[in-house]
PDB file of N, CA and C in Angstrom:
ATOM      1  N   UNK A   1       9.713   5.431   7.356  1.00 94.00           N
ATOM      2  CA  UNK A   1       8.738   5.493   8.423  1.00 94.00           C
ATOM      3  C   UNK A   1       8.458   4.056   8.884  1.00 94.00           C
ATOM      4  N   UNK A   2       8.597   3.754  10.402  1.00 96.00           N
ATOM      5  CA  UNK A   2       8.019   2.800  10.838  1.00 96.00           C
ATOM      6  C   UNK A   2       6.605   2.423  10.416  1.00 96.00           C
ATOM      7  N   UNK A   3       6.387   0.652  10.448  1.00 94.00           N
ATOM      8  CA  UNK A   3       5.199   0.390   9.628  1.00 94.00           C
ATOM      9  C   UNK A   3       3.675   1.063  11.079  1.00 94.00           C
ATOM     10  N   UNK A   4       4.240   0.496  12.226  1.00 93.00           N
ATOM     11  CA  UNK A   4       3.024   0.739  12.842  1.00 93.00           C
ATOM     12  C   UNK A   4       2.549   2.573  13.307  1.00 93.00           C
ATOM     13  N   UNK A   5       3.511   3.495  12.240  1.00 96.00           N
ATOM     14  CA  UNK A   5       3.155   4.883  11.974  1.00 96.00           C
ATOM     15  C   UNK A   5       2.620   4.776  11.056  1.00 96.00           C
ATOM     16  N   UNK A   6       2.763   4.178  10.110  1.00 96.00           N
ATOM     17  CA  UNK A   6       1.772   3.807   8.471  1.00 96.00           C
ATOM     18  C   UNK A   6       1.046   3.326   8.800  1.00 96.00           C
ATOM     19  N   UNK A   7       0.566   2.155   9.392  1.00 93.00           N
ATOM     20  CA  UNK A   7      -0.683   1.845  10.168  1.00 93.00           C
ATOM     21  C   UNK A   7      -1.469   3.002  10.686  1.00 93.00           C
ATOM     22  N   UNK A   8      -0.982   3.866  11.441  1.00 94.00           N
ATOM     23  CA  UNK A   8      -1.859   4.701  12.511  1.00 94.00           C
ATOM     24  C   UNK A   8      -2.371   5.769  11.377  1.00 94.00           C
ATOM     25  N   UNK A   9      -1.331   5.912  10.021  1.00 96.00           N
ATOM     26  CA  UNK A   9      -1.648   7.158   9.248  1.00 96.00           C
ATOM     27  C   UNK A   9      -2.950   6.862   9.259  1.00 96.00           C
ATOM     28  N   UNK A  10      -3.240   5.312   8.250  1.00 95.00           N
ATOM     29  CA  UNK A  10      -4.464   4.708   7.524  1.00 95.00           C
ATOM     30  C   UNK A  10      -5.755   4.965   8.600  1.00 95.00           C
ATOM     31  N   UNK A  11      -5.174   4.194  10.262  1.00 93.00           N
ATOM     32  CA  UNK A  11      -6.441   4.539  10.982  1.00 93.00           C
ATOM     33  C   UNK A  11      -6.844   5.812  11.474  1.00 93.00           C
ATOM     34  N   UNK A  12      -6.460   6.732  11.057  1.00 95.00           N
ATOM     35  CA  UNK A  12      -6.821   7.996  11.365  1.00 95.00           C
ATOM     36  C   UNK A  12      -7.451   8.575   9.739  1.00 95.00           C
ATOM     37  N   UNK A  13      -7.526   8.035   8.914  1.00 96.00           N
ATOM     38  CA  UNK A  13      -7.798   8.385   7.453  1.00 96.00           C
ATOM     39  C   UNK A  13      -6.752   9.418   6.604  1.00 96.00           C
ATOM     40  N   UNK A  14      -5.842   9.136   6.771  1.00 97.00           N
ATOM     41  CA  UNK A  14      -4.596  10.545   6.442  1.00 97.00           C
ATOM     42  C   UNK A  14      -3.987   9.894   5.118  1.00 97.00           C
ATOM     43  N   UNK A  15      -4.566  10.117   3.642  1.00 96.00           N
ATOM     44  CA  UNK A  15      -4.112   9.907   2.608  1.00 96.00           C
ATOM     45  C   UNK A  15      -2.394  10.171   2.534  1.00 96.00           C
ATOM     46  N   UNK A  16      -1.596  10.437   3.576  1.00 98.00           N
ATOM     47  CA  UNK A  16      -0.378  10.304   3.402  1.00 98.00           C
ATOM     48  C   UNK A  16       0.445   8.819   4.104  1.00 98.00           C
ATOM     49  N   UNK A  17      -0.888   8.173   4.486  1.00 97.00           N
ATOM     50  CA  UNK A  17      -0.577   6.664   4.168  1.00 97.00           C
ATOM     51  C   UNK A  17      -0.081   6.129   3.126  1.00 97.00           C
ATOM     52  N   UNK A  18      -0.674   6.267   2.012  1.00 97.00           N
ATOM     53  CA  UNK A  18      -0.491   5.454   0.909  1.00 97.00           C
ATOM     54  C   UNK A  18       0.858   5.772   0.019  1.00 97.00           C
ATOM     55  N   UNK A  19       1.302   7.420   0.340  1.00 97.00           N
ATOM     56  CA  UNK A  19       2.300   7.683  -0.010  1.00 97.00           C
ATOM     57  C   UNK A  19       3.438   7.013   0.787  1.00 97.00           C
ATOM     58  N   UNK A  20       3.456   6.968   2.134  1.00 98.00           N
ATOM     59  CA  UNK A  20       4.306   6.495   2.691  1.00 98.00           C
ATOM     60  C   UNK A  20       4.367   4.939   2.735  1.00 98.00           C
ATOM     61  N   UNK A  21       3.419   4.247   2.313  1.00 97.00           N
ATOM     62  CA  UNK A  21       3.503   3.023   1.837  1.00 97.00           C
ATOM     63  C   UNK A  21       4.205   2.643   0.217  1.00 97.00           C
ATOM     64  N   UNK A  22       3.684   3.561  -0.405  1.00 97.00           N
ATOM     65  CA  UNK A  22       4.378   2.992  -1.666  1.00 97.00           C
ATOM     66  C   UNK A  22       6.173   3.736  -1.347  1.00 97.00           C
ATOM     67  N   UNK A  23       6.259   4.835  -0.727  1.00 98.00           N
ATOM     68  CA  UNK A  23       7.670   4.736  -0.435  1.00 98.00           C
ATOM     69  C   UNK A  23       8.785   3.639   0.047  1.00 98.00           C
ATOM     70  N   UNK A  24       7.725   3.221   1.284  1.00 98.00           N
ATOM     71  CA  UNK A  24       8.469   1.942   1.685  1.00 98.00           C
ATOM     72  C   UNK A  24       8.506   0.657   0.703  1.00 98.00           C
ATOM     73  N   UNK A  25       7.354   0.562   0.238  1.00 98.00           N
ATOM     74  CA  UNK A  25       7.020  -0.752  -0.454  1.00 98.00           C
ATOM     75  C   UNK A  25       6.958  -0.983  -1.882  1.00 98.00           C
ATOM     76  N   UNK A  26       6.635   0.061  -1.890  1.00 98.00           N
ATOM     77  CA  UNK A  26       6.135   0.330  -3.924  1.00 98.00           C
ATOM     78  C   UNK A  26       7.032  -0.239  -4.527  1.00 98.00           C
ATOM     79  N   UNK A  27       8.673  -0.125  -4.460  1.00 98.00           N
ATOM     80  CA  UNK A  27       9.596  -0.558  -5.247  1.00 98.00           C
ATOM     81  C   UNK A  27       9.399  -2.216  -5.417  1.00 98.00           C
ATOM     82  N   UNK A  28       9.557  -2.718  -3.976  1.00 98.00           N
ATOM     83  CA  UNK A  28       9.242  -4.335  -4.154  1.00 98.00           C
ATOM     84  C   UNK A  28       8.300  -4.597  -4.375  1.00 98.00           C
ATOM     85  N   UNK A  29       7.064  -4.066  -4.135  1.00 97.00           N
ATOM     86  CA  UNK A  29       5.758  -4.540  -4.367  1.00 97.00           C
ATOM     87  C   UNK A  29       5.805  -4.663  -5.994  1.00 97.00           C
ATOM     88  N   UNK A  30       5.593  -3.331  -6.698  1.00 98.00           N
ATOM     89  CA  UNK A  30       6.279  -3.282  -8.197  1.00 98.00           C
ATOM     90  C   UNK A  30       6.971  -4.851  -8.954  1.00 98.00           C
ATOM     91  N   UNK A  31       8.190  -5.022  -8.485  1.00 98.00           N
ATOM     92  CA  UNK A  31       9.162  -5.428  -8.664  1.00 98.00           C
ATOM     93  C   UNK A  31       8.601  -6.958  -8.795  1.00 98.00           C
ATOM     94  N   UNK A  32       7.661  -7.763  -8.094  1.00 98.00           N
ATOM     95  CA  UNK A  32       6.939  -8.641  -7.370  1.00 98.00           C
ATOM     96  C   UNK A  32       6.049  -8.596  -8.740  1.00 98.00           C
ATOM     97  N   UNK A  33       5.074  -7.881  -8.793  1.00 97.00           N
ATOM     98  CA  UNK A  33       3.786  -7.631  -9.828  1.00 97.00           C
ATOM     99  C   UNK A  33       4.785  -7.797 -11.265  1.00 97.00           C
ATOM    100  N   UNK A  34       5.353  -7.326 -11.526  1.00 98.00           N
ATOM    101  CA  UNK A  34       6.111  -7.419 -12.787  1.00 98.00           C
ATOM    102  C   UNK A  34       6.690  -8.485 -13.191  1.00 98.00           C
ATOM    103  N   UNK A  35       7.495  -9.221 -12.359  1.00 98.00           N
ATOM    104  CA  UNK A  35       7.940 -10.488 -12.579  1.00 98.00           C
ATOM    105  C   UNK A  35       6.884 -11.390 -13.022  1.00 98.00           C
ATOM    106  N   UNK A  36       5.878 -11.284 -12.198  1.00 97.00           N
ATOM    107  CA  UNK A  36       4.257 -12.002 -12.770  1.00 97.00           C
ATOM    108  C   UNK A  36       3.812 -11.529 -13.541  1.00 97.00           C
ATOM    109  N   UNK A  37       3.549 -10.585 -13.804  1.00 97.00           N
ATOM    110  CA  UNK A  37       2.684 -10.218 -14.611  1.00 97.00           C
ATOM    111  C   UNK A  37       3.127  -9.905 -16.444  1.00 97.00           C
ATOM    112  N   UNK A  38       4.493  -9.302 -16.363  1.00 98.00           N
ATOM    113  CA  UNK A  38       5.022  -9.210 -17.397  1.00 98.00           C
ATOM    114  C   UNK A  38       4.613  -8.158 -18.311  1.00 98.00           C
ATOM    115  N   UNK A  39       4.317  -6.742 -17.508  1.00 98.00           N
ATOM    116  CA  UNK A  39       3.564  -6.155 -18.304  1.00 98.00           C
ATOM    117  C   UNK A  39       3.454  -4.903 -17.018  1.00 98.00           C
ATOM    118  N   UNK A  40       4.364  -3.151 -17.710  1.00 98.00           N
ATOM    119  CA  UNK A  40       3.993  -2.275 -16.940  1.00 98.00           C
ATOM    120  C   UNK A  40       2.842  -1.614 -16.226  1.00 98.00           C
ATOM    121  N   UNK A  41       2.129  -1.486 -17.392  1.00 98.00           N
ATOM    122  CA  UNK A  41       0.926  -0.923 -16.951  1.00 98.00           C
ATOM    123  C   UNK A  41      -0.392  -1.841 -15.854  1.00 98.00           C
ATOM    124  N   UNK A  42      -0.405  -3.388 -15.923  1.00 98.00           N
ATOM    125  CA  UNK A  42      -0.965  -4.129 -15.511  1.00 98.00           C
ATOM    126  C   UNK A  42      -0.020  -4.117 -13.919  1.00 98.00           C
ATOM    127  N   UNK A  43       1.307  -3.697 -13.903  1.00 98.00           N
ATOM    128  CA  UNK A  43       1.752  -4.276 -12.779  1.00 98.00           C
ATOM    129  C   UNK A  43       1.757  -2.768 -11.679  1.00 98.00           C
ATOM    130  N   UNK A  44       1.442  -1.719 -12.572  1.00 97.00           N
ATOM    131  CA  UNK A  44       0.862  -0.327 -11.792  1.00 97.00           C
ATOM    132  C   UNK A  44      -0.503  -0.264 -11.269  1.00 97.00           C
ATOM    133  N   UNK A  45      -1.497  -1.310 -12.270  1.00 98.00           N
ATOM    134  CA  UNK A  45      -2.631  -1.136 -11.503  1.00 98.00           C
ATOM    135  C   UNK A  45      -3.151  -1.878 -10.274  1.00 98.00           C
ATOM    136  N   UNK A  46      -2.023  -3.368 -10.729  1.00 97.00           N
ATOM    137  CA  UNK A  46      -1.755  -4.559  -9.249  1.00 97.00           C
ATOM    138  C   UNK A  46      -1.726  -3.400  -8.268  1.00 97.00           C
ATOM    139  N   UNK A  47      -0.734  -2.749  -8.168  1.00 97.00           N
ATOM    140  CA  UNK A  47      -0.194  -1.828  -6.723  1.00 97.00           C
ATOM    141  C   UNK A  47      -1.160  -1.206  -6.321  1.00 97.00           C
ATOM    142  N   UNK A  48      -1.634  -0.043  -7.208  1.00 97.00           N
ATOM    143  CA  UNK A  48      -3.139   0.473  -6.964  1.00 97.00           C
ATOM    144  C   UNK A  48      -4.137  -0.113  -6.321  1.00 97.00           C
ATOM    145  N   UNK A  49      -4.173  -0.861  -6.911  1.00 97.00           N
ATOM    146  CA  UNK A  49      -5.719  -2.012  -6.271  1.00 97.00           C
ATOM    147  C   UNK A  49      -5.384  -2.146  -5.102  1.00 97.00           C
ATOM    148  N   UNK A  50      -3.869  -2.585  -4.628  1.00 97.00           N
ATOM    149  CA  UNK A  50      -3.497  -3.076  -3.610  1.00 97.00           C
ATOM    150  C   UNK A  50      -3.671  -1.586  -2.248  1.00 97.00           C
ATOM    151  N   UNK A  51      -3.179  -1.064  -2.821  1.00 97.00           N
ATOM    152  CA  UNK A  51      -3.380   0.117  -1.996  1.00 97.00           C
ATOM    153  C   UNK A  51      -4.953   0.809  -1.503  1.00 97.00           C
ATOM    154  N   UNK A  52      -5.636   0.720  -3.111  1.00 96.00           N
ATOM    155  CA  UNK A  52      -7.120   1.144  -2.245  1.00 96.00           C
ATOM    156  C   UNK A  52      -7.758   0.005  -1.319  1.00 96.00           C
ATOM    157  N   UNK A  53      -6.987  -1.450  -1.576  1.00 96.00           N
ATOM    158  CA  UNK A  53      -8.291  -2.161  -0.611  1.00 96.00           C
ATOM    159  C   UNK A  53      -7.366  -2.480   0.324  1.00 96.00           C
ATOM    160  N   UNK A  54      -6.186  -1.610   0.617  1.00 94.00           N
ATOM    161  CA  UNK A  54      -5.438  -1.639   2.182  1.00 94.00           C
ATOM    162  C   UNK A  54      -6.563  -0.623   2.581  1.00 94.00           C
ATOM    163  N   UNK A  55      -6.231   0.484   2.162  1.00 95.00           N
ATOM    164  CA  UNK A  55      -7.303   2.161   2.454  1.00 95.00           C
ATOM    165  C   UNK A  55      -8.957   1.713   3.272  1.00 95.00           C
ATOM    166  N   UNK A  56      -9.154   0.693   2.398  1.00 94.00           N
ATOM    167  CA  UNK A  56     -10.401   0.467   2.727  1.00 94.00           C
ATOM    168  C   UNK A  56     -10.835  -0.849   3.966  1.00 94.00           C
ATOM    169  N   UNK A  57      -9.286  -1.641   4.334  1.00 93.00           N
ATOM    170  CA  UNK A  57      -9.585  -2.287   5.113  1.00 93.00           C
ATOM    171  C   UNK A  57      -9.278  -1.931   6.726  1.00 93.00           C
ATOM    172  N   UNK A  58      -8.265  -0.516   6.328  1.00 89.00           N
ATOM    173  CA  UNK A  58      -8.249  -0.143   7.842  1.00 89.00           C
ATOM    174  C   UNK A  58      -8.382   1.540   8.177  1.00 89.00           C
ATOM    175  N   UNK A  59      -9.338   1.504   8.995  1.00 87.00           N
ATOM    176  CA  UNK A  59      -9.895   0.423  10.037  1.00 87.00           C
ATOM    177  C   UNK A  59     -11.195   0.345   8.954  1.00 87.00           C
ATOM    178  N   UNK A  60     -12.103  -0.811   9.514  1.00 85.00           N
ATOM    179  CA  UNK A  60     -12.221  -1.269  10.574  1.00 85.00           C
ATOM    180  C   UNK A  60     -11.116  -2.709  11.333  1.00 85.00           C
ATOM    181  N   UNK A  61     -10.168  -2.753   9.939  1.00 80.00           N
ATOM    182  CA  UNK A  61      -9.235  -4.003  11.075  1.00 80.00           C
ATOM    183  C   UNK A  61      -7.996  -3.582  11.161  1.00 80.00           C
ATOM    184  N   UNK A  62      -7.406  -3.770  12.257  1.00 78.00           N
ATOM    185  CA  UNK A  62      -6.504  -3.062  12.737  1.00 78.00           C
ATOM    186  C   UNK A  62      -5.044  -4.141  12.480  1.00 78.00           C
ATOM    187  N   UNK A  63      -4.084  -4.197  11.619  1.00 75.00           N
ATOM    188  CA  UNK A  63      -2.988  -4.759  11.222  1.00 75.00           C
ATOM    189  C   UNK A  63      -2.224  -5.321  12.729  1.00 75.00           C
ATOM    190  N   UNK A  64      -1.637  -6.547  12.965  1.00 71.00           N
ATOM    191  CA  UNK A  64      -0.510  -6.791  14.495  1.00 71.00           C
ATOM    192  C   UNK A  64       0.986  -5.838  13.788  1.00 71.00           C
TER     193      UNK A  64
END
């Protein structure tokens, strides 16, 4: 899915944002957290976090 359809999921509130974000992203995002972190479970909750305070930043701000 194009990102600025994942965008529009989030601003419309459609919890199939986050799925379609970690589809696109989850692997590298993951992949990223782990190398740092060194540690599964710490690098599942990186993503998480990351995802609820995307959830929670849009809207009100709208991504270019």
């Amino acid at each position: 899915m194009e990102d600025d359809r994942i965008i529009e999921l989030y601003w419309q509130r459609n919890s199939d944002a986050i799925g379609e974000t970690d589809s696109k992203y989850g692997a590298y995002c993951f992949t990223i957290a782990e190398n740092i972190l060194k540690n599964r479970e710490d690098s599942e909750e990186c993503l998480n976090t990351s995802y609820l305070k995307i959830w929670n930043a849009v809207p009100p701000k709208r991504p270019d």
